[in-house]
Short mmCIF file of N, CA and C in Angstrom, two decimals:
data_model
loop_
_atom_site.label_atom_id
_atom_site.label_comp_id
_atom_site.label_asym_id
_atom_site.label_seq_id
_atom_site.Cartn_x
_atom_site.Cartn_y
_atom_site.Cartn_z
N UNK A 1 -47.58 2.33 -16.27
CA UNK A 1 -46.41 2.10 -15.07
C UNK A 1 -45.59 0.96 -15.25
N UNK A 2 -44.59 0.60 -15.41
CA UNK A 2 -44.10 -0.40 -15.16
C UNK A 2 -43.47 -0.83 -14.16
N UNK A 3 -43.82 -1.85 -13.16
CA UNK A 3 -43.80 -2.47 -11.83
C UNK A 3 -42.93 -3.54 -12.17
N UNK A 4 -41.74 -3.86 -11.48
CA UNK A 4 -40.85 -4.91 -11.54
C UNK A 4 -41.55 -5.80 -10.31
N UNK A 5 -41.75 -7.21 -10.80
CA UNK A 5 -42.26 -8.16 -10.00
C UNK A 5 -41.05 -9.11 -9.18
N UNK A 6 -40.92 -9.12 -8.09
CA UNK A 6 -39.96 -10.19 -7.41
C UNK A 6 -40.54 -11.57 -7.14
N UNK A 7 -40.00 -12.58 -7.55
CA UNK A 7 -40.64 -14.03 -7.11
C UNK A 7 -40.39 -14.03 -5.59
N UNK A 8 -41.39 -14.87 -4.78
CA UNK A 8 -41.38 -14.75 -3.65
C UNK A 8 -40.84 -16.42 -3.53
N UNK A 9 -39.89 -16.54 -2.73
CA UNK A 9 -39.42 -17.98 -2.56
C UNK A 9 -40.34 -19.01 -2.12
N UNK A 10 -40.57 -19.95 -2.81
CA UNK A 10 -41.47 -20.82 -2.28
C UNK A 10 -40.37 -22.21 -2.30
N UNK A 11 -40.99 -23.03 -1.14
CA UNK A 11 -40.47 -24.30 -1.02
C UNK A 11 -40.84 -25.15 -2.35
N UNK A 12 -39.79 -25.94 -2.67
CA UNK A 12 -39.76 -27.16 -3.81
C UNK A 12 -40.24 -28.35 -3.00
N UNK A 13 -40.93 -28.90 -3.70
CA UNK A 13 -41.78 -30.14 -3.20
C UNK A 13 -42.68 -30.90 -4.10
N UNK A 14 -43.70 -31.88 -3.57
CA UNK A 14 -44.62 -32.19 -4.24
C UNK A 14 -44.13 -33.59 -4.93
N UNK A 15 -44.69 -34.11 -5.91
CA UNK A 15 -44.57 -35.10 -6.69
C UNK A 15 -43.40 -34.92 -7.61
N UNK A 16 -42.53 -35.78 -8.29
CA UNK A 16 -41.41 -35.63 -8.99
C UNK A 16 -42.25 -36.07 -10.45
N UNK A 17 -42.00 -35.54 -11.68
CA UNK A 17 -42.91 -35.69 -12.80
C UNK A 17 -41.70 -36.27 -13.76
N UNK A 18 -41.31 -37.39 -13.28
CA UNK A 18 -40.28 -38.17 -14.01
C UNK A 18 -40.36 -38.62 -15.39
N UNK A 19 -41.70 -38.48 -15.81
CA UNK A 19 -42.11 -38.72 -17.43
C UNK A 19 -41.99 -37.38 -18.10
N UNK A 20 -41.46 -35.88 -17.11
CA UNK A 20 -41.88 -34.83 -18.15
C UNK A 20 -40.48 -34.50 -18.87
N UNK A 21 -40.68 -34.14 -19.87
CA UNK A 21 -39.42 -33.67 -20.62
C UNK A 21 -38.61 -32.73 -19.85
N UNK A 22 -37.20 -32.65 -20.04
CA UNK A 22 -36.45 -31.80 -19.05
C UNK A 22 -36.61 -30.26 -19.26
N UNK A 23 -37.38 -29.85 -20.33
CA UNK A 23 -37.48 -28.47 -20.50
C UNK A 23 -38.62 -28.09 -19.64
N UNK A 24 -39.21 -29.12 -18.82
CA UNK A 24 -40.59 -28.66 -18.32
C UNK A 24 -40.06 -28.65 -16.99
N UNK A 25 -39.82 -27.30 -15.87
CA UNK A 25 -39.37 -27.46 -14.53
C UNK A 25 -40.52 -28.39 -13.54
N UNK A 26 -39.91 -28.51 -12.50
CA UNK A 26 -41.07 -29.46 -11.71
C UNK A 26 -41.63 -28.10 -10.79
N UNK A 27 -42.79 -28.03 -10.76
CA UNK A 27 -43.59 -26.75 -9.89
C UNK A 27 -43.38 -26.89 -8.50
N UNK A 28 -42.96 -25.55 -7.81
CA UNK A 28 -42.78 -25.58 -6.39
C UNK A 28 -44.27 -25.85 -5.92
N UNK A 29 -44.23 -26.29 -4.56
CA UNK A 29 -45.43 -26.59 -3.94
C UNK A 29 -45.61 -25.98 -2.81
N UNK A 30 -46.71 -25.60 -2.15
CA UNK A 30 -46.82 -25.05 -0.86
C UNK A 30 -48.20 -24.92 -0.61
N UNK A 31 -48.51 -25.20 0.72
CA UNK A 31 -49.94 -25.52 1.28
C UNK A 31 -50.28 -24.00 2.04
N UNK A 32 -49.31 -22.97 2.11
CA UNK A 32 -49.67 -22.09 3.11
C UNK A 32 -48.46 -20.74 2.64
N UNK A 33 -49.18 -19.57 2.54
CA UNK A 33 -48.21 -18.88 2.20
C UNK A 33 -48.41 -17.51 2.91
N UNK A 34 -47.91 -16.70 3.95
CA UNK A 34 -48.12 -15.87 4.76
C UNK A 34 -47.60 -14.78 3.61
N UNK A 35 -48.84 -13.42 3.72
CA UNK A 35 -48.36 -12.03 3.13
C UNK A 35 -48.71 -11.02 4.02
N UNK A 36 -48.80 -9.92 3.74
CA UNK A 36 -48.80 -8.65 4.77
C UNK A 36 -50.55 -8.40 4.68
N UNK A 37 -50.99 -9.21 3.47
CA UNK A 37 -52.80 -9.08 3.75
C UNK A 37 -53.38 -10.43 4.09
N UNK A 38 -52.73 -11.01 4.72
CA UNK A 38 -53.20 -12.64 5.11
C UNK A 38 -52.57 -13.46 4.92
N UNK A 39 -53.16 -14.74 5.64
CA UNK A 39 -52.31 -15.92 4.89
C UNK A 39 -53.07 -16.66 4.08
N UNK A 40 -52.45 -16.83 2.88
CA UNK A 40 -53.37 -17.86 1.98
C UNK A 40 -53.04 -19.37 2.23
N UNK A 41 -54.00 -19.89 2.49
CA UNK A 41 -53.65 -21.43 3.01
C UNK A 41 -54.74 -22.62 2.33
N UNK A 42 -54.10 -23.68 2.29
CA UNK A 42 -55.06 -24.90 1.94
C UNK A 42 -55.44 -25.50 3.10
N UNK A 43 -56.79 -25.56 3.37
CA UNK A 43 -57.52 -25.99 4.26
C UNK A 43 -57.81 -27.74 3.82
N UNK A 44 -56.74 -28.64 4.28
CA UNK A 44 -56.94 -29.85 3.99
C UNK A 44 -58.24 -30.66 4.10
N UNK A 45 -58.70 -31.33 3.54
CA UNK A 45 -59.79 -32.35 3.93
C UNK A 45 -59.39 -33.82 3.77
N UNK A 46 -60.02 -34.83 4.19
CA UNK A 46 -60.03 -35.98 4.46
C UNK A 46 -60.33 -36.83 3.08
N UNK A 47 -61.32 -36.07 2.47
CA UNK A 47 -61.58 -36.45 1.05
C UNK A 47 -60.87 -36.11 -0.15
N UNK A 48 -60.29 -36.68 -0.69
CA UNK A 48 -59.33 -36.46 -1.71
C UNK A 48 -59.45 -35.07 -2.45
N UNK A 49 -60.56 -34.95 -3.03
CA UNK A 49 -60.94 -33.66 -3.84
C UNK A 49 -61.66 -32.53 -3.15
N UNK A 50 -61.57 -32.78 -1.81
CA UNK A 50 -62.50 -31.72 -1.21
C UNK A 50 -61.31 -30.50 -0.22
N UNK A 51 -60.43 -30.23 -0.48
CA UNK A 51 -59.37 -29.24 0.00
C UNK A 51 -59.86 -27.88 -0.44
N UNK A 52 -59.89 -26.79 0.37
CA UNK A 52 -60.40 -25.50 0.15
C UNK A 52 -59.55 -24.55 0.11
N UNK A 53 -59.09 -23.68 -0.25
CA UNK A 53 -58.55 -22.47 -0.55
C UNK A 53 -59.14 -21.45 0.32
N UNK A 54 -58.54 -20.88 1.41
CA UNK A 54 -58.65 -19.95 2.55
C UNK A 54 -57.84 -18.82 2.37
N UNK A 55 -58.21 -17.70 2.86
CA UNK A 55 -57.49 -16.60 3.34
C UNK A 55 -57.95 -16.36 4.77
N UNK A 56 -56.71 -16.30 5.73
CA UNK A 56 -56.87 -16.45 7.26
C UNK A 56 -57.89 -17.55 7.56
N UNK A 57 -59.11 -17.09 8.03
CA UNK A 57 -60.08 -17.96 8.31
C UNK A 57 -61.31 -18.02 7.62
N UNK A 58 -61.18 -17.27 6.27
CA UNK A 58 -62.46 -17.20 5.42
C UNK A 58 -62.12 -18.02 3.93
N UNK A 59 -63.07 -18.54 3.67
CA UNK A 59 -63.03 -19.38 2.36
C UNK A 59 -63.01 -18.47 0.98
N UNK A 60 -62.09 -18.58 0.23
CA UNK A 60 -62.24 -17.90 -1.19
C UNK A 60 -63.15 -18.06 -1.94
N UNK A 61 -64.06 -17.03 -2.32
CA UNK A 61 -65.11 -17.08 -3.33
C UNK A 61 -64.82 -16.63 -4.32
N UNK A 62 -64.81 -16.97 -5.83
CA UNK A 62 -65.70 -18.42 -5.63
C UNK A 62 -64.96 -19.49 -5.18
N UNK A 63 -65.31 -20.33 -4.48
CA UNK A 63 -64.92 -21.78 -4.10
C UNK A 63 -64.06 -22.05 -4.83
N UNK A 64 -62.94 -22.51 -4.38
CA UNK A 64 -61.65 -23.27 -5.03
C UNK A 64 -61.48 -24.45 -4.37
N UNK A 65 -61.91 -25.72 -4.75
CA UNK A 65 -61.85 -26.93 -4.17
C UNK A 65 -61.30 -27.90 -5.32
N UNK A 66 -60.72 -28.94 -4.60
CA UNK A 66 -59.92 -30.12 -5.28
C UNK A 66 -58.42 -30.26 -4.50
N UNK A 67 -57.61 -30.92 -5.11
CA UNK A 67 -56.33 -30.99 -4.72
C UNK A 67 -55.50 -30.00 -5.21
N UNK A 68 -55.00 -28.90 -4.30
CA UNK A 68 -54.75 -27.75 -4.30
C UNK A 68 -53.32 -27.42 -3.89
N UNK A 69 -52.38 -26.73 -5.01
CA UNK A 69 -51.15 -26.52 -4.28
C UNK A 69 -50.94 -24.91 -4.64
N UNK A 70 -50.19 -24.25 -3.91
CA UNK A 70 -49.77 -22.75 -4.32
C UNK A 70 -48.46 -22.77 -4.60
N UNK A 71 -48.50 -22.79 -6.06
CA UNK A 71 -47.42 -23.06 -6.75
C UNK A 71 -46.22 -22.13 -6.94
N UNK A 72 -46.90 -20.83 -7.25
CA UNK A 72 -45.88 -19.62 -7.38
C UNK A 72 -46.32 -18.22 -6.78
N UNK A 73 -45.61 -17.46 -6.28
CA UNK A 73 -45.93 -16.13 -5.64
C UNK A 73 -45.11 -15.08 -6.36
N UNK A 74 -45.69 -13.76 -6.70
CA UNK A 74 -44.43 -12.80 -6.85
C UNK A 74 -45.36 -11.58 -5.99
N UNK A 75 -44.41 -10.75 -5.65
CA UNK A 75 -44.64 -9.52 -5.03
C UNK A 75 -44.61 -8.44 -5.56
N UNK A 76 -45.75 -7.51 -5.63
CA UNK A 76 -45.92 -6.19 -6.34
C UNK A 76 -45.64 -5.45 -5.19
N UNK A 77 -45.35 -4.03 -5.55
CA UNK A 77 -45.45 -3.21 -4.54
C UNK A 77 -46.59 -2.76 -3.46
N UNK A 78 -47.82 -3.13 -3.96
CA UNK A 78 -48.97 -3.05 -3.17
C UNK A 78 -49.61 -4.12 -3.10
N UNK A 79 -49.18 -5.39 -3.60
CA UNK A 79 -50.34 -6.32 -3.70
C UNK A 79 -49.01 -7.71 -3.84
N UNK A 80 -49.65 -9.12 -3.45
CA UNK A 80 -48.89 -10.06 -3.81
C UNK A 80 -49.82 -11.07 -4.69
N UNK A 81 -49.23 -11.79 -5.59
CA UNK A 81 -49.95 -12.52 -6.35
C UNK A 81 -49.59 -14.01 -6.53
N UNK A 82 -50.46 -14.64 -6.34
CA UNK A 82 -50.22 -16.24 -6.03
C UNK A 82 -50.89 -17.07 -7.40
N UNK A 83 -50.22 -17.97 -7.75
CA UNK A 83 -50.91 -19.18 -8.53
C UNK A 83 -51.14 -20.42 -8.15
N UNK A 84 -52.31 -20.95 -8.01
CA UNK A 84 -52.67 -21.83 -7.32
C UNK A 84 -53.32 -23.12 -8.53
N UNK A 85 -52.74 -24.13 -8.49
CA UNK A 85 -53.33 -25.27 -9.26
C UNK A 85 -54.48 -25.88 -8.43
N UNK A 86 -55.31 -26.39 -9.42
CA UNK A 86 -56.38 -27.31 -8.87
C UNK A 86 -56.60 -28.51 -9.74
N UNK A 87 -56.58 -29.57 -9.05
CA UNK A 87 -56.85 -31.03 -9.44
C UNK A 87 -58.28 -31.37 -9.12
N UNK A 88 -59.50 -31.30 -9.87
CA UNK A 88 -60.66 -31.62 -9.29
C UNK A 88 -61.14 -32.88 -9.59
N UNK A 89 -60.12 -33.70 -9.93
CA UNK A 89 -60.36 -35.32 -10.40
C UNK A 89 -61.06 -35.58 -11.42
N UNK A 90 -60.80 -34.75 -12.41
CA UNK A 90 -61.55 -34.91 -13.85
C UNK A 90 -60.55 -35.69 -14.77
N UNK A 91 -60.78 -36.67 -15.39
CA UNK A 91 -59.92 -37.36 -16.19
C UNK A 91 -59.60 -36.55 -17.61
N UNK A 92 -60.63 -35.55 -17.80
CA UNK A 92 -60.58 -34.95 -19.12
C UNK A 92 -59.49 -33.92 -19.13
N UNK A 93 -59.16 -33.14 -17.81
CA UNK A 93 -58.77 -32.10 -17.61
C UNK A 93 -58.24 -32.07 -16.11
N UNK A 94 -56.86 -32.91 -15.78
CA UNK A 94 -57.03 -32.90 -14.67
C UNK A 94 -56.23 -31.99 -13.59
N UNK A 95 -55.81 -30.81 -14.55
CA UNK A 95 -55.50 -29.61 -13.59
C UNK A 95 -55.75 -28.10 -14.26
N UNK A 96 -56.05 -27.36 -13.53
CA UNK A 96 -56.63 -25.98 -14.08
C UNK A 96 -55.72 -25.06 -13.11
N UNK A 97 -55.75 -24.03 -13.47
CA UNK A 97 -55.22 -22.69 -12.60
C UNK A 97 -56.09 -21.72 -12.40
N UNK A 98 -55.32 -20.93 -11.27
CA UNK A 98 -56.23 -19.53 -10.95
C UNK A 98 -55.00 -18.59 -10.41
N UNK A 99 -55.21 -17.63 -10.72
CA UNK A 99 -54.44 -16.38 -10.28
C UNK A 99 -55.31 -15.27 -8.72
N UNK A 100 -54.67 -15.79 -7.59
CA UNK A 100 -55.33 -15.00 -6.55
C UNK A 100 -54.45 -13.77 -6.45
N UNK A 101 -54.93 -12.28 -6.56
CA UNK A 101 -54.34 -11.33 -6.06
C UNK A 101 -54.61 -10.89 -4.78
N UNK A 102 -53.79 -10.25 -3.67
CA UNK A 102 -54.32 -10.19 -2.35
C UNK A 102 -53.57 -8.77 -2.11
N UNK A 103 -54.42 -7.66 -1.60
CA UNK A 103 -53.88 -6.57 -1.29
C UNK A 103 -54.61 -5.76 -0.07
N UNK A 104 -54.27 -4.84 0.17
CA UNK A 104 -55.01 -4.36 1.36
C UNK A 104 -56.52 -4.14 1.47
N UNK A 105 -57.01 -4.00 0.00
CA UNK A 105 -58.56 -4.00 0.06
C UNK A 105 -59.24 -5.32 -0.06
N UNK A 106 -58.44 -6.43 0.08
CA UNK A 106 -59.02 -7.95 -0.22
C UNK A 106 -58.21 -8.80 -0.99
N UNK A 107 -58.89 -9.35 -1.84
CA UNK A 107 -58.66 -10.24 -2.87
C UNK A 107 -59.11 -10.18 -4.22
N UNK A 108 -58.63 -10.75 -5.14
CA UNK A 108 -59.41 -11.06 -6.49
C UNK A 108 -58.86 -12.28 -7.01
N UNK A 109 -59.99 -13.30 -7.38
CA UNK A 109 -59.83 -14.46 -7.93
C UNK A 109 -59.93 -14.68 -9.69
N UNK A 110 -59.09 -14.67 -10.53
CA UNK A 110 -58.89 -15.11 -11.75
C UNK A 110 -59.93 -16.23 -12.17
N UNK A 111 -60.42 -15.94 -13.31
CA UNK A 111 -61.34 -17.24 -13.90
C UNK A 111 -60.21 -18.43 -13.96
N UNK A 112 -60.73 -19.73 -14.05
CA UNK A 112 -59.88 -20.73 -14.34
C UNK A 112 -59.40 -20.76 -15.69
N UNK A 113 -58.28 -21.20 -15.79
CA UNK A 113 -57.54 -21.61 -17.22
C UNK A 113 -56.63 -22.43 -16.99
N UNK A 114 -56.06 -22.78 -18.28
CA UNK A 114 -54.90 -23.72 -18.41
C UNK A 114 -55.22 -24.58 -19.58
N UNK A 115 -54.39 -25.68 -19.68
CA UNK A 115 -54.39 -26.58 -21.05
C UNK A 115 -54.37 -27.94 -20.40
N UNK A 116 -54.85 -28.10 -19.03
CA UNK A 116 -54.99 -29.37 -18.32
C UNK A 116 -53.46 -30.24 -18.13
N UNK A 117 -52.72 -29.43 -17.91
CA UNK A 117 -51.14 -30.03 -17.80
C UNK A 117 -50.35 -29.59 -16.69
N UNK A 118 -49.97 -30.26 -15.99
CA UNK A 118 -48.98 -30.08 -15.08
C UNK A 118 -47.80 -29.13 -15.34
N UNK A 119 -47.42 -29.47 -16.51
CA UNK A 119 -46.23 -29.05 -17.01
C UNK A 119 -46.26 -27.18 -17.71
N UNK A 120 -45.77 -26.74 -16.57
CA UNK A 120 -45.95 -25.10 -16.95
C UNK A 120 -44.61 -24.54 -16.62
N UNK A 121 -44.44 -23.55 -17.26
CA UNK A 121 -43.44 -22.17 -16.86
C UNK A 121 -43.85 -20.95 -16.68
N UNK A 122 -43.75 -20.39 -15.92
CA UNK A 122 -44.48 -19.18 -15.31
C UNK A 122 -43.46 -18.00 -15.15
N UNK A 123 -43.84 -17.00 -15.34
CA UNK A 123 -43.23 -15.54 -15.34
C UNK A 123 -43.89 -14.59 -15.17
N UNK A 124 -43.12 -13.50 -14.69
CA UNK A 124 -43.81 -12.16 -14.48
C UNK A 124 -42.75 -11.01 -14.88
N UNK A 125 -43.48 -10.12 -16.09
CA UNK A 125 -42.72 -9.15 -16.44
C UNK A 125 -43.89 -7.96 -16.36
N UNK A 126 -43.34 -6.78 -15.55
CA UNK A 126 -44.33 -5.52 -14.98
C UNK A 126 -45.76 -6.14 -14.38
N UNK A 127 -46.54 -5.66 -14.70
CA UNK A 127 -47.64 -6.53 -14.26
C UNK A 127 -48.18 -7.32 -15.04
N UNK A 128 -47.88 -7.95 -16.32
CA UNK A 128 -48.11 -9.08 -16.65
C UNK A 128 -47.45 -10.26 -16.10
N UNK A 129 -48.29 -11.28 -15.85
CA UNK A 129 -48.26 -12.60 -15.33
C UNK A 129 -48.37 -13.71 -16.85
N UNK A 130 -47.56 -14.67 -16.84
CA UNK A 130 -47.57 -15.46 -17.92
C UNK A 130 -47.29 -16.85 -17.37
N UNK A 131 -48.38 -17.64 -18.13
CA UNK A 131 -47.75 -19.35 -17.82
C UNK A 131 -47.99 -19.70 -19.25
N UNK A 132 -47.00 -20.68 -19.52
CA UNK A 132 -46.82 -21.44 -20.70
C UNK A 132 -46.98 -22.76 -20.26
N UNK A 133 -47.69 -23.64 -21.16
CA UNK A 133 -47.83 -25.01 -20.81
C UNK A 133 -48.10 -25.57 -22.44
N UNK A 134 -48.05 -27.15 -22.54
CA UNK A 134 -48.18 -27.64 -23.67
C UNK A 134 -49.51 -27.52 -23.81
N UNK A 135 -50.09 -27.67 -25.31
CA UNK A 135 -51.28 -27.19 -25.81
C UNK A 135 -51.85 -28.72 -25.72
N UNK A 136 -53.26 -28.74 -25.10
CA UNK A 136 -53.96 -29.90 -25.16
C UNK A 136 -54.89 -30.40 -26.49
N UNK A 137 -54.83 -29.41 -27.14
CA UNK A 137 -55.58 -29.60 -28.63
C UNK A 137 -54.68 -29.69 -29.57
N UNK A 138 -53.15 -29.27 -29.56
CA UNK A 138 -52.38 -29.16 -30.67
C UNK A 138 -51.15 -29.65 -29.90
N UNK A 139 -50.45 -30.88 -30.17
CA UNK A 139 -49.28 -31.23 -29.28
C UNK A 139 -48.15 -30.57 -29.90
N UNK A 140 -47.95 -30.15 -31.09
CA UNK A 140 -47.03 -29.53 -31.41
C UNK A 140 -46.77 -27.93 -30.94
N UNK A 141 -47.68 -27.48 -30.46
CA UNK A 141 -47.83 -25.88 -29.85
C UNK A 141 -47.75 -26.00 -28.28
N UNK A 142 -47.80 -24.73 -28.04
CA UNK A 142 -47.52 -24.10 -26.55
C UNK A 142 -48.53 -23.02 -26.24
N UNK A 143 -49.28 -23.44 -25.08
CA UNK A 143 -50.56 -22.41 -25.15
C UNK A 143 -49.86 -21.35 -23.86
N UNK A 144 -50.22 -20.02 -24.11
CA UNK A 144 -49.65 -19.25 -23.34
C UNK A 144 -51.01 -18.32 -22.61
N UNK A 145 -50.89 -18.47 -21.48
CA UNK A 145 -51.86 -17.70 -20.75
C UNK A 145 -51.24 -16.32 -20.28
N UNK A 146 -51.82 -15.26 -20.51
CA UNK A 146 -51.42 -14.00 -19.91
C UNK A 146 -52.63 -13.35 -18.89
N UNK A 147 -52.06 -12.72 -17.86
CA UNK A 147 -53.02 -12.34 -16.75
C UNK A 147 -52.43 -10.88 -16.48
N UNK A 148 -53.34 -9.69 -16.80
CA UNK A 148 -52.99 -8.30 -16.06
C UNK A 148 -53.59 -8.16 -15.01
N UNK A 149 -54.18 -8.97 -14.40
CA UNK A 149 -54.84 -8.58 -13.09
C UNK A 149 -56.41 -8.57 -13.14
N UNK A 150 -56.94 -8.55 -14.40
CA UNK A 150 -58.19 -8.14 -14.82
C UNK A 150 -58.82 -9.59 -15.65
N UNK A 151 -58.01 -9.71 -16.68
CA UNK A 151 -58.09 -10.78 -17.95
C UNK A 151 -57.38 -11.57 -18.15
N UNK A 152 -57.75 -13.03 -18.22
CA UNK A 152 -56.71 -14.03 -18.65
C UNK A 152 -56.91 -14.19 -20.09
N UNK A 153 -55.83 -13.95 -20.96
CA UNK A 153 -55.71 -14.07 -22.33
C UNK A 153 -55.04 -15.47 -22.71
N UNK A 154 -55.35 -16.30 -24.16
CA UNK A 154 -54.81 -17.51 -24.38
C UNK A 154 -54.13 -17.11 -25.54
N UNK A 155 -53.06 -17.57 -26.22
CA UNK A 155 -52.41 -17.62 -27.49
C UNK A 155 -51.67 -18.65 -27.40
N UNK A 156 -51.47 -19.53 -28.95
CA UNK A 156 -50.84 -20.53 -28.81
C UNK A 156 -49.30 -20.16 -29.97
N UNK A 157 -48.52 -21.02 -29.57
CA UNK A 157 -47.30 -20.61 -30.37
C UNK A 157 -46.45 -21.91 -30.68
N UNK A 158 -45.84 -22.21 -31.88
CA UNK A 158 -44.97 -23.38 -31.75
C UNK A 158 -44.19 -23.58 -30.62
N UNK A 159 -43.88 -24.85 -30.52
CA UNK A 159 -42.80 -25.41 -29.57
C UNK A 159 -41.70 -24.70 -29.53
#
């Protein structure tokens, strides 16, 4: 069954990516997202890489810690899906991502994924969520990560 997804409006913000090519949009950034299933929010810390992700007053497990941003959210008929960017301070891979699906039964957290870049394009078609980003291993390629609510799959295409 194909279910259309509507993007939930997020506030634009965060740092400008002046060095980014014009084809990569600046990702929205939000610290809190109210949903019918609870409030997803970043619990800030005075330590740079120690902010934590919570739903209401409960920390998400597995723990998601670092410099966190809720970048995109999509509404489904019986759920809300949010993309969270995670910077844990690694110089080898400065940013990774996780999808969080919230519904009346609770939440699901995807495995970490991404090609270590802040430059992303995100879309949703039916139940499939897609993140495109420059490949860290092949500069002339784009990595495409798809998530169906259970599995993150990666493929690579030319720019």
